[in-house]
Amino acid sequence: RADSDIAVMILGEVSFEQVVRALHPTHERLMREVNAVVMKSDEFRDKVVQGDRFAVRILNEPKIFLLGSRDDLGKPAEDRPSHGEYSG
């Protein structure tokens, strides 16, 4: 839906503050709330193994991958700058 919030999940070694700052221009451009969840990859894997409802739901619901693919979930990724990297 064009008027709904956007949920972004980041798996990796990054702080919530860094993610919020990086996503701020997207929020401004789209004029929609952008809600982020930040989790380390091993933490996400552990939650899936433990049957955590949130993690399992993330695996099973449709999603759009901004970087990587379903096969990459829980794997460490190399540092890659975003196309609209925020420098503020």
mmCIF file with all atom_site columns, N, CA and C in Angstrom, residues 24 76 85:
data_model
loop_
_atom_site.group_PDB
_atom_site.id
_atom_site.type_symbol
_atom_site.label_atom_id
_atom_site.label_alt_id
_atom_site.label_comp_id
_atom_site.label_asym_id
_atom_site.label_entity_id
_atom_site.label_seq_id
_atom_site.pdbx_PDB_ins_code
_atom_site.Cartn_x
_atom_site.Cartn_y
_atom_site.Cartn_z
_atom_site.occupancy
_atom_site.B_iso_or_equiv
_atom_site.pdbx_formal_charge
_atom_site.auth_seq_id
_atom_site.auth_comp_id
_atom_site.auth_asym_id
_atom_site.auth_atom_id
_atom_site.pdbx_PDB_model_num
ATOM 1 N N  . HIS A 1 24 ? 17.040 8.130   6.793  1.00 0.00 ? 24 HIS A N  1
ATOM 2 C CA . HIS A 1 24 ? 16.337 9.417   6.897  1.00 0.00 ? 24 HIS A CA 1
ATOM 3 C C  . HIS A 1 24 ? 16.009 10.044  5.531  1.00 0.00 ? 24 HIS A C  1
ATOM 4 N N  . PRO A 1 76 ? 27.159 -13.473 6.927  1.00 0.00 ? 76 PRO A N  1
ATOM 5 C CA . PRO A 1 76 ? 27.790 -12.157 6.974  1.00 0.00 ? 76 PRO A CA 1
ATOM 6 C C  . PRO A 1 76 ? 27.947 -11.584 5.566  1.00 0.00 ? 76 PRO A C  1
ATOM 7 N N  . GLU A 1 85 ? 23.891 6.853   -0.036 1.00 0.00 ? 85 GLU A N  1
ATOM 8 C CA . GLU A 1 85 ? 24.500 6.860   1.289  1.00 0.00 ? 85 GLU A CA 1
ATOM 9 C C  . GLU A 1 85 ? 24.405 8.246   1.912  1.00 0.00 ? 85 GLU A C  1
#
